[in-house]
Amino acid sequence: MVCLIRFTLLFCLCIMKMSALNFFPEKFEIAERHASITLTCRTDKDEITWRREDANTIENISQSEFEILSGRNLTVIDLQEDLTGNYTCWSDSGLEDYTYLLLDKSKETTAFNINCTAETFSCTEKIKCAWTINDFTDEFAFRLRNTRDNGDWVSQPVDGVFFLQHSTNSYSEESERMLIIGEAASTCCYMKTEQSFYLRDIIKPANPNISICTIKNEGSDNQIVELEVEPPSTWPQPHSFFPLKHQIEYEIRHDGKLKTKEWEEGSKFKVRGSITKLRGRCRDLLLLSQWSEWSEWKNVTDGGKGGRSKGQRKKPRNKKKNKINKKTKQRNKNKKQQHLN
Ligand SMILES: *[C@@H]1O[C@H](CO)[C@@H](O)[C@H](O)[C@H]1NC(C)=O
Ligand SMILES: *[C@@H]1O[C@H](CO)[C@@H](O)[C@H](O)[C@H]1NC(C)=O
Ligand SMILES: *[C@@H]1O[C@H](CO)[C@@H](O)[C@H](O)[C@H]1NC(C)=O
Ligand SMILES: *[C@@H]1O[C@H](CO)[C@@H](O)[C@H](O)[C@H]1NC(C)=O
Ligand SMILES: *[C@@H]1O[C@H](CO)[C@@H](O)[C@H](O)[C@H]1NC(C)=O
Ligand SMILES: *[C@@H]1O[C@H](CO)[C@@H](O)[C@H](O)[C@H]1NC(C)=O
């Protein structure tokens, strides 16, 4: 008996799960609240009947105040949540056509937003978009599209993030804003939102790679940690043309407090004083883009695991070369500034 109940329960749960809208309906119509809409059954049969399926019920449709049948058409009057669902039309020989009818709530809410970032200026990397939705308990299926570049709908998120292609040319002025359209559909309802922006306004570099080159006077108050920051691998080259601003955060050994330091360009940096761990992030120096995420914390202890010995093997840089580099950087900086203005 218990078994039977359990089985029945499980069975019901399965059905419920299957009927939730966890994919974007391939054929759908939308209409706003209280609006009327006509659905047409695409068939050459003359005798047809309509059914409506929603999460819980299958209902045969007969002429009523709210659903008017006329040949292959079905007009739904005064649309509300209770009239939404999968409308299927049937003939003697079976299923002929179907349309999912959704209530368009785009104007009733502003709680649906998409948030996009790009790791770099180049079209070789897709932009990442995530959606936020507030005040709704329904489960939604989403899809996004970059209409400026004629992109396809993307409905498969990876860990909640949608990757969209674009065709921005990183070496010329971006004259037209990208237009991203997002659609959300639940079992009853539909929402649409749009965002437009220039690629340069959504830049958020990937996090940099920080290595500890040397630790001098380890453990003492005169400790000096020399770091090297490697720009994210997706960051465009040459790096002198796309300079980054860096920030590190570190923990002071004796009181456990966190401190941050910033510097512009240049990959080397020294932290004075006894510290236990550090991490870093970066942003585009010229655009003052969003900061990257922080890199992983790195421990500054026990003979500096990993990076240290590697750093010691490095040859000191040629000073003259550095000077030339600086000039080149300045020139490139001016170039880029002009290009952006
Ligand atoms: C609507 O019904 C048709 C026919 O049964 C089915 O193929 C389609 O997947 C259904 N759509 C949704 C979103 O449930
Ligand atoms: C709907 O119609 C079908 C076919 O005519 C019938 O088998 C079914 O029992 C009906 N369902 C309801 C709930 O009336
Ligand atoms: C069915 O709907 C279509 C489009 O809405 C309309 O052109 C056509 O006249 C309608 N047919 C009937 C029989 O109501
Ligand atoms: C987008 O995400 C960033 C970082 O997660 C956040 O700072 C920003 O406020 C978000 N913007 C919107 C419009 O949600
Ligand atoms: C960071 O640098 C180390 C050493 O050069 C390398 O092994 C590691 O793969 C790099 N990590 C990333 C995320 O680039
Ligand atoms: C860093 O130190 C903490 C505690 O001192 C330890 O739990 C952690 O595993 C260390 N991390 C690495 C990468 O060595």
Tab-separated table of C-alpha atoms and ligand atoms in Angstrom:
chain	number	residue	atom	x	y	z
A	1	MET	CA	0.000	0.000	0.000
A	2	VAL	CA	2.714	2.424	1.064
A	3	CYS	CA	4.579	1.358	-2.004
A	4	LEU	CA	1.644	2.135	-4.211
A	5	ILE	CA	1.214	5.605	-2.701
A	6	ARG	CA	4.873	6.291	-3.097
A	7	PHE	CA	4.782	5.151	-6.681
A	8	THR	CA	1.754	7.294	-7.426
A	9	LEU	CA	3.423	10.299	-5.819
A	10	LEU	CA	6.599	9.796	-7.802
A	11	PHE	CA	4.613	9.357	-10.951
A	12	CYS	CA	2.745	12.617	-10.356
A	13	LEU	CA	5.962	14.482	-9.600
A	14	CYS	CA	7.444	13.241	-12.850
A	15	ILE	CA	4.442	14.419	-14.843
A	16	MET	CA	4.596	17.819	-13.190
A	17	LYS	CA	8.269	18.133	-13.902
A	18	MET	CA	7.833	17.172	-17.522
A	19	SER	CA	5.124	19.726	-18.080
A	20	ALA	CA	7.149	22.655	-16.696
A	21	LEU	CA	8.475	24.820	-19.472
A	22	ASN	CA	12.182	24.144	-19.291
A	23	PHE	CA	12.860	24.912	-22.925
A	24	PHE	CA	11.825	27.812	-25.087
A	25	PRO	CA	8.672	26.853	-27.037
A	26	GLU	CA	9.502	26.486	-30.715
A	27	LYS	CA	6.139	27.857	-31.896
A	28	PHE	CA	4.417	30.474	-29.831
A	29	GLU	CA	2.180	33.522	-29.953
A	30	ILE	CA	2.082	36.306	-27.431
A	31	ALA	CA	-0.563	38.808	-26.441
A	32	GLU	CA	-0.927	41.304	-23.652
A	33	ARG	CA	-3.353	40.996	-20.773
A	34	HIS	CA	-7.004	41.538	-21.795
A	35	ALA	CA	-6.081	41.452	-25.482
A	36	SER	CA	-7.639	39.105	-28.045
A	37	ILE	CA	-5.628	36.925	-30.353
A	38	THR	CA	-6.466	34.573	-33.201
A	39	LEU	CA	-4.616	31.295	-33.544
A	40	THR	CA	-4.730	29.544	-36.891
A	41	CYS	CA	-4.385	25.811	-37.384
A	42	ARG	CA	-2.088	25.269	-40.363
A	43	THR	CA	-3.739	22.307	-42.046
A	44	ASP	CA	-5.809	21.524	-45.126
A	45	LYS	CA	-8.394	19.588	-43.123
A	46	ASP	CA	-11.766	21.245	-42.695
A	47	GLU	CA	-12.985	19.428	-39.602
A	48	ILE	CA	-10.758	20.237	-36.690
A	49	THR	CA	-10.983	20.422	-32.922
A	50	TRP	CA	-8.800	22.324	-30.483
A	51	ARG	CA	-7.288	21.334	-27.165
A	52	ARG	CA	-5.397	23.356	-24.663
A	53	GLU	CA	-2.709	21.855	-22.454
A	54	ASP	CA	-1.145	23.636	-19.548
A	55	ALA	CA	0.970	22.361	-16.689
A	56	ASN	CA	-1.960	20.568	-15.050
A	57	THR	CA	-4.786	19.948	-17.483
A	58	ILE	CA	-5.779	18.989	-20.980
A	59	GLU	CA	-9.003	20.645	-22.011
A	60	ASN	CA	-11.160	20.217	-25.091
A	61	ILE	CA	-12.180	23.627	-26.369
A	62	SER	CA	-15.725	24.398	-27.262
A	63	GLN	CA	-17.277	27.667	-28.298
A	64	SER	CA	-17.504	29.989	-25.306
A	65	GLU	CA	-17.428	33.600	-24.266
A	66	PHE	CA	-13.636	33.522	-24.236
A	67	GLU	CA	-12.803	31.107	-27.020
A	68	ILE	CA	-14.448	31.597	-30.395
A	69	LEU	CA	-14.084	28.916	-33.040
A	70	SER	CA	-14.251	29.838	-36.705
A	71	GLY	CA	-13.081	27.318	-39.284
A	72	ARG	CA	-9.367	26.785	-38.686
A	73	ASN	CA	-9.210	29.798	-36.395
A	74	LEU	CA	-9.542	30.034	-32.691
A	75	THR	CA	-9.883	33.491	-31.190
A	76	VAL	CA	-9.005	33.841	-27.546
A	77	ILE	CA	-10.702	36.830	-25.922
A	78	ASP	CA	-9.516	38.744	-22.858
A	79	LEU	CA	-6.298	36.824	-22.315
A	80	GLN	CA	-5.304	36.028	-18.740
A	81	GLU	CA	-3.010	33.414	-17.222
A	82	ASP	CA	-5.785	30.798	-17.220
A	83	LEU	CA	-6.099	30.849	-21.017
A	84	THR	CA	-2.413	30.381	-21.733
A	85	GLY	CA	-0.934	27.042	-22.703
A	86	ASN	CA	-0.232	24.770	-25.607
A	87	TYR	CA	-3.067	24.948	-28.134
A	88	THR	CA	-3.165	21.871	-30.339
A	89	CYS	CA	-5.526	21.244	-33.233
A	90	TRP	CA	-6.644	17.801	-34.274
A	91	SER	CA	-8.364	16.120	-37.203
A	92	ASP	CA	-9.560	12.517	-37.682
A	93	SER	CA	-6.008	11.553	-38.518
A	94	GLY	CA	-4.453	13.086	-35.418
A	95	LEU	CA	-2.395	16.121	-34.462
A	96	GLU	CA	-2.326	18.774	-37.167
A	97	ASP	CA	-0.649	21.801	-35.604
A	98	TYR	CA	0.094	23.539	-32.312
A	99	THR	CA	0.938	26.959	-30.913
A	100	TYR	CA	1.937	27.879	-27.405
A	101	LEU	CA	-0.008	30.940	-26.267
A	102	LEU	CA	1.787	33.137	-23.718
A	103	LEU	CA	0.717	36.209	-21.797
A	104	ASP	CA	3.124	39.044	-22.584
A	105	LYS	CA	4.129	40.641	-19.287
A	106	SER	CA	6.955	42.788	-20.683
A	107	LYS	CA	5.097	45.986	-19.892
A	108	GLU	CA	3.978	44.821	-16.473
A	109	THR	CA	7.467	44.355	-15.106
A	110	THR	CA	10.916	45.851	-15.174
A	111	ALA	CA	12.377	43.044	-13.133
A	112	PHE	CA	13.897	41.217	-16.066
A	113	ASN	CA	17.390	42.331	-16.961
A	114	ILE	CA	20.333	41.097	-18.914
A	115	ASN	CA	23.861	41.915	-17.944
A	116	CYS	CA	26.648	41.412	-20.472
A	117	THR	CA	30.407	41.633	-20.250
A	118	ALA	CA	33.241	41.072	-22.718
A	119	GLU	CA	36.696	39.882	-21.788
A	120	THR	CA	38.317	41.543	-24.737
A	121	PHE	CA	37.775	43.781	-27.771
A	122	SER	CA	38.188	41.049	-30.303
A	123	CYS	CA	35.362	39.086	-31.903
A	124	THR	CA	37.309	35.874	-31.321
A	125	GLU	CA	35.839	35.846	-27.811
A	126	LYS	CA	32.109	35.646	-27.305
A	127	ILE	CA	30.447	38.084	-24.958
A	128	LYS	CA	28.969	36.692	-21.757
A	129	CYS	CA	25.457	37.574	-20.709
A	130	ALA	CA	23.579	36.664	-17.582
A	131	TRP	CA	19.986	37.452	-16.735
A	132	THR	CA	18.454	38.565	-13.501
A	133	ILE	CA	14.805	38.260	-12.724
A	134	ASN	CA	13.121	39.419	-9.530
A	135	ASP	CA	9.749	38.923	-7.929
A	136	PHE	CA	8.855	35.801	-9.885
A	137	THR	CA	8.493	32.318	-8.581
A	138	ASP	CA	7.837	30.757	-11.995
A	139	GLU	CA	10.579	28.863	-13.686
A	140	PHE	CA	11.669	30.521	-16.871
A	141	ALA	CA	13.377	29.415	-20.036
A	142	PHE	CA	15.549	32.097	-21.629
A	143	ARG	CA	17.088	32.925	-24.915
A	144	LEU	CA	19.230	35.798	-26.141
A	145	ARG	CA	20.197	37.172	-29.499
A	146	ASN	CA	22.587	39.822	-30.772
A	147	THR	CA	20.486	41.462	-33.468
A	148	ARG	CA	23.079	44.003	-34.596
A	149	ASP	CA	25.311	41.235	-35.888
A	150	ASN	CA	22.437	39.034	-37.034
A	151	GLY	CA	23.226	36.440	-34.401
A	152	ASP	CA	21.239	33.298	-33.811
A	153	TRP	CA	19.187	32.747	-30.691
A	154	VAL	CA	21.260	31.298	-27.905
A	155	SER	CA	19.215	29.288	-25.450
A	156	GLN	CA	21.790	26.997	-23.910
A	157	PRO	CA	23.409	28.638	-20.906
A	158	VAL	CA	26.675	27.341	-19.470
A	159	ASP	CA	26.425	27.697	-15.679
A	160	GLY	CA	23.731	30.323	-16.135
A	161	VAL	CA	25.796	32.342	-18.606
A	162	PHE	CA	24.930	32.746	-22.287
A	163	PHE	CA	27.789	33.136	-24.761
A	164	LEU	CA	26.952	35.367	-27.714
A	165	GLN	CA	28.941	35.905	-30.853
A	166	HIS	CA	29.604	39.333	-32.243
A	167	SER	CA	31.533	40.738	-35.167
A	168	THR	CA	33.031	43.907	-33.728
A	169	ASN	CA	36.281	44.899	-35.366
A	170	SER	CA	38.687	45.711	-32.555
A	171	TYR	CA	40.900	47.861	-34.811
A	172	SER	CA	38.300	50.334	-36.012
A	173	GLU	CA	35.697	52.541	-34.463
A	174	GLU	CA	32.577	50.725	-33.338
A	175	SER	CA	29.929	52.992	-34.816
A	176	GLU	CA	26.753	51.115	-34.009
A	177	ARG	CA	25.697	49.797	-30.648
A	178	MET	CA	25.152	46.122	-30.188
A	179	LEU	CA	21.522	45.249	-29.548
A	180	ILE	CA	20.880	42.258	-27.350
A	181	ILE	CA	17.348	40.969	-27.089
A	182	GLY	CA	16.408	38.645	-24.280
A	183	GLU	CA	13.226	36.626	-24.025
A	184	ALA	CA	11.921	34.674	-21.075
A	185	ALA	CA	9.058	32.206	-21.106
A	186	SER	CA	7.377	30.349	-18.269
A	187	THR	CA	4.406	28.023	-18.582
A	188	CYS	CA	2.065	31.010	-18.687
A	189	CYS	CA	4.034	34.079	-19.437
A	190	TYR	CA	6.468	35.846	-21.664
A	191	MET	CA	8.844	38.752	-21.120
A	192	LYS	CA	11.160	40.577	-23.418
A	193	THR	CA	13.975	42.969	-22.694
A	194	GLU	CA	16.540	44.806	-24.785
A	195	GLN	CA	19.957	46.178	-24.028
A	196	SER	CA	22.175	48.151	-26.301
A	197	PHE	CA	25.757	49.102	-25.714
A	198	TYR	CA	29.119	49.496	-27.349
A	199	LEU	CA	31.490	46.633	-26.804
A	200	ARG	CA	33.977	49.029	-25.205
A	201	ASP	CA	31.436	49.822	-22.475
A	202	ILE	CA	31.074	46.250	-21.282
A	203	ILE	CA	34.748	45.316	-21.119
A	204	LYS	CA	35.638	43.273	-18.064
A	205	PRO	CA	38.985	41.530	-18.421
A	206	ALA	CA	39.481	37.950	-17.266
A	207	ASN	CA	41.509	37.792	-14.095
A	208	PRO	CA	45.271	38.173	-14.332
A	209	ASN	CA	47.801	35.583	-13.280
A	210	ILE	CA	49.937	36.661	-10.384
A	211	SER	CA	53.214	35.016	-9.540
A	212	ILE	CA	55.570	35.709	-6.712
A	213	CYS	CA	59.082	36.179	-8.078
A	214	THR	CA	61.111	36.682	-4.909
A	215	ILE	CA	60.588	37.095	-1.183
A	216	LYS	CA	63.373	38.990	0.571
A	217	ASN	CA	63.835	39.057	4.350
A	218	GLU	CA	61.067	36.553	4.631
A	219	GLY	CA	58.928	36.801	7.764
A	220	SER	CA	60.541	40.018	8.999
A	221	ASP	CA	59.037	43.490	8.983
A	222	ASN	CA	61.356	44.394	6.132
A	223	GLN	CA	59.977	41.683	3.963
A	224	ILE	CA	59.795	42.574	0.282
A	225	VAL	CA	57.689	40.494	-2.023
A	226	GLU	CA	58.304	41.004	-5.695
A	227	LEU	CA	55.385	40.073	-7.934
A	228	GLU	CA	54.846	39.637	-11.576
A	229	VAL	CA	51.436	40.021	-13.141
A	230	GLU	CA	50.620	38.295	-16.378
A	231	PRO	CA	47.700	39.837	-18.285
A	232	PRO	CA	44.774	37.494	-18.860
A	233	SER	CA	45.343	35.214	-21.834
A	234	THR	CA	42.289	36.638	-23.610
A	235	TRP	CA	43.560	40.217	-23.324
A	236	PRO	CA	44.452	41.709	-26.743
A	237	GLN	CA	48.037	42.105	-27.869
A	238	PRO	CA	50.290	43.965	-27.965
A	239	HIS	CA	49.824	44.608	-24.271
A	240	SER	CA	51.559	47.973	-24.583
A	241	PHE	CA	48.747	49.065	-26.883
A	242	PHE	CA	46.082	47.836	-24.465
A	243	PRO	CA	47.533	48.809	-21.090
A	244	LEU	CA	45.993	47.506	-17.903
A	245	LYS	CA	45.657	48.985	-14.466
A	246	HIS	CA	46.384	46.527	-11.687
A	247	GLN	CA	45.276	46.207	-8.136
A	248	ILE	CA	46.444	43.792	-5.507
A	249	GLU	CA	44.951	43.019	-2.167
A	250	TYR	CA	47.043	41.478	0.580
A	251	GLU	CA	46.740	40.424	4.192
A	252	ILE	CA	49.086	41.907	6.773
A	253	ARG	CA	50.572	39.216	8.978
A	254	HIS	CA	50.399	40.822	12.421
A	255	ASP	CA	46.792	42.043	12.399
A	256	GLY	CA	45.166	40.111	9.562
A	257	LYS	CA	43.928	43.335	7.950
A	258	LEU	CA	43.525	43.605	4.203
A	259	LYS	CA	45.135	46.359	2.175
A	260	THR	CA	45.011	47.221	-1.499
A	261	LYS	CA	47.535	48.863	-3.791
A	262	GLU	CA	47.115	49.959	-7.378
A	263	TRP	CA	49.531	50.637	-10.150
A	264	GLU	CA	49.394	51.378	-13.843
A	265	GLU	CA	51.066	49.407	-16.571
A	266	GLY	CA	54.243	47.498	-15.889
A	267	SER	CA	54.008	43.891	-14.865
A	268	LYS	CA	56.284	44.033	-11.765
A	269	PHE	CA	55.334	45.241	-8.352
A	270	LYS	CA	56.859	45.155	-4.859
A	271	VAL	CA	55.005	44.847	-1.575
A	272	ARG	CA	56.920	45.880	1.540
A	273	GLY	CA	56.169	44.471	4.967
A	274	SER	CA	55.224	41.087	6.263
A	275	ILE	CA	52.199	39.731	4.464
A	276	THR	CA	50.587	36.310	4.388
A	277	LYS	CA	48.598	36.160	1.187
A	278	LEU	CA	47.673	38.228	-1.821
A	279	ARG	CA	45.489	38.317	-4.892
A	280	GLY	CA	45.059	40.672	-7.826
A	281	ARG	CA	42.730	41.992	-10.455
A	282	CYS	CA	42.943	44.317	-13.453
A	283	ARG	CA	40.989	46.702	-15.633
A	284	ASP	CA	41.544	48.509	-18.895
A	285	LEU	CA	43.613	51.568	-18.044
A	286	LEU	CA	42.330	53.856	-20.793
A	287	LEU	CA	38.649	53.009	-20.626
A	288	LEU	CA	38.654	52.436	-16.873
A	289	SER	CA	36.585	49.352	-17.584
A	290	GLN	CA	35.027	47.138	-14.934
A	291	TRP	CA	37.534	45.344	-12.759
A	292	SER	CA	38.194	41.706	-13.505
A	293	GLU	CA	37.304	39.152	-10.877
A	294	TRP	CA	39.997	38.675	-8.250
A	295	SER	CA	42.585	36.013	-8.924
A	296	GLU	CA	42.847	33.147	-6.431
A	297	TRP	CA	44.526	33.975	-3.135
A	298	LYS	CA	48.206	33.115	-3.176
A	299	ASN	CA	50.002	32.266	0.050
A	300	VAL	CA	53.194	34.161	0.755
A	301	THR	CA	54.816	31.643	3.065
A	302	ASP	CA	57.107	28.673	3.436
A	303	GLY	CA	59.663	29.562	0.824
A	304	GLY	CA	56.968	30.756	-1.606
A	305	LYS	CA	55.599	27.667	-3.250
A	306	GLY	CA	55.738	27.543	-7.019
A	307	GLY	CA	56.497	30.921	-8.520
A	308	ARG	CA	59.524	31.790	-6.474
A	309	SER	CA	62.185	29.491	-7.807
A	310	LYS	CA	60.954	30.098	-11.308
A	311	GLY	CA	61.264	33.847	-10.811
A	312	GLN	CA	64.804	33.530	-9.537
A	313	ARG	CA	65.826	31.845	-12.707
A	314	LYS	CA	64.679	34.849	-14.694
A	315	LYS	CA	67.348	37.130	-16.107
A	316	PRO	CA	67.212	40.749	-14.996
A	317	ARG	CA	65.730	42.999	-17.630
A	318	ASN	CA	67.850	45.161	-19.835
A	319	LYS	CA	67.442	48.729	-18.624
A	320	LYS	CA	67.969	50.310	-22.017
A	321	LYS	CA	65.299	48.145	-23.561
A	322	ASN	CA	62.902	49.205	-20.842
A	323	LYS	CA	63.429	52.837	-21.715
A	324	ILE	CA	62.568	52.237	-25.353
A	325	ASN	CA	59.566	50.255	-24.294
A	326	LYS	CA	58.313	53.145	-22.272
A	327	LYS	CA	58.446	55.475	-25.266
A	328	THR	CA	56.682	52.994	-27.479
A	329	LYS	CA	54.029	52.595	-24.835
A	330	GLN	CA	53.425	56.326	-24.675
A	331	ARG	CA	53.104	56.512	-28.438
A	332	ASN	CA	50.685	53.659	-28.532
A	333	LYS	CA	48.738	55.148	-25.705
A	334	ASN	CA	48.289	58.374	-27.669
A	335	LYS	CA	47.309	56.406	-30.705
A	336	LYS	CA	44.706	54.466	-28.819
A	337	GLN	CA	43.375	57.613	-27.193
A	338	GLN	CA	42.899	59.220	-30.593
A	339	HIS	CA	41.286	56.117	-31.892
A	340	LEU	CA	38.811	56.075	-29.058
A	341	ASN	CA	37.915	59.761	-29.198
B	1	LIG	C1	2.917	21.558	-27.593
B	1	LIG	O1	2.335	20.407	-28.110
B	1	LIG	C2	3.016	19.826	-29.211
B	1	LIG	C3	2.191	18.662	-29.716
B	1	LIG	O2	1.909	17.753	-28.680
B	1	LIG	C4	4.393	19.379	-28.784
B	1	LIG	O3	5.116	18.871	-29.876
B	1	LIG	C5	5.133	20.598	-28.243
B	1	LIG	O4	6.401	20.204	-27.749
B	1	LIG	C6	4.317	21.221	-27.116
B	1	LIG	N1	5.020	22.421	-26.704
B	1	LIG	C7	5.316	22.692	-25.433
B	1	LIG	C8	6.104	23.912	-25.178
B	1	LIG	O5	4.958	21.963	-24.530
B	2	LIG	C1	-11.573	15.475	-25.295
B	2	LIG	O1	-11.874	14.904	-26.553
B	2	LIG	C2	-11.304	13.624	-26.762
B	2	LIG	C3	-11.574	13.207	-28.214
B	2	LIG	O2	-12.808	13.651	-28.635
B	2	LIG	C4	-11.905	12.638	-25.766
B	2	LIG	O3	-11.365	11.349	-25.947
B	2	LIG	C5	-11.613	13.148	-24.378
B	2	LIG	O4	-12.215	12.307	-23.416
B	2	LIG	C6	-12.096	14.570	-24.169
B	2	LIG	N1	-11.595	15.057	-22.891
B	2	LIG	C7	-12.347	15.762	-22.064
B	2	LIG	C8	-11.701	16.181	-20.787
B	2	LIG	O5	-13.509	16.053	-22.314
B	3	LIG	C1	-8.586	33.193	-39.781
B	3	LIG	O1	-7.619	34.130	-39.380
B	3	LIG	C2	-6.936	34.722	-40.457
B	3	LIG	C3	-5.813	35.567	-39.905
B	3	LIG	O2	-6.099	36.035	-38.632
B	3	LIG	C4	-7.923	35.515	-41.283
B	3	LIG	O3	-7.245	36.106	-42.370
B	3	LIG	C5	-9.000	34.608	-41.776
B	3	LIG	O4	-9.998	35.345	-42.465
B	3	LIG	C6	-9.663	33.861	-40.623
B	3	LIG	N1	-10.580	32.872	-41.136
B	3	LIG	C7	-11.761	32.639	-40.584
B	3	LIG	C8	-12.587	31.554	-41.209
B	3	LIG	O5	-12.173	33.274	-39.613
B	4	LIG	C1	25.973	43.657	-13.950
B	4	LIG	O1	26.913	42.890	-13.230
B	4	LIG	C2	27.919	43.669	-12.609
B	4	LIG	C3	28.934	42.746	-12.018
B	4	LIG	O2	28.396	41.534	-11.631
B	4	LIG	C4	27.261	44.561	-11.573
B	4	LIG	O3	28.248	45.349	-10.955
B	4	LIG	C5	26.245	45.434	-12.251
B	4	LIG	O4	25.565	46.211	-11.313
B	4	LIG	C6	25.241	44.602	-13.017
B	4	LIG	N1	24.388	45.479	-13.795
B	4	LIG	C7	23.070	45.303	-13.880
B	4	LIG	C8	22.334	46.270	-14.749
B	4	LIG	O5	22.493	44.403	-13.287
B	5	LIG	C1	49.551	31.213	-14.362
B	5	LIG	O1	50.949	31.103	-14.468
B	5	LIG	C2	51.449	29.818	-14.148
B	5	LIG	C3	52.957	29.894	-14.185
B	5	LIG	O2	53.412	30.646	-15.261
B	5	LIG	C4	50.871	28.820	-15.144
B	5	LIG	O3	51.311	27.521	-14.824
B	5	LIG	C5	49.357	28.856	-15.061
B	5	LIG	O4	48.789	28.008	-16.040
B	5	LIG	C6	48.848	30.271	-15.300
B	5	LIG	N1	47.422	30.282	-15.040
B	5	LIG	C7	46.563	30.900	-15.845
B	5	LIG	C8	45.134	30.862	-15.427
B	5	LIG	O5	46.910	31.459	-16.884
B	6	LIG	C1	47.336	28.771	2.109
B	6	LIG	O1	47.368	28.786	3.518
B	6	LIG	C2	46.164	28.329	4.130
B	6	LIG	C3	46.284	28.501	5.640
B	6	LIG	O2	47.485	29.041	5.992
B	6	LIG	C4	45.919	26.894	3.741
B	6	LIG	O3	44.703	26.439	4.308
B	6	LIG	C5	45.845	26.794	2.236
B	6	LIG	O4	45.697	25.444	1.816
B	6	LIG	C6	47.087	27.382	1.577
B	6	LIG	N1	46.880	27.418	0.128
B	6	LIG	C7	47.786	27.017	-0.732
B	6	LIG	C8	47.420	27.120	-2.174
B	6	LIG	O5	48.878	26.584	-0.402
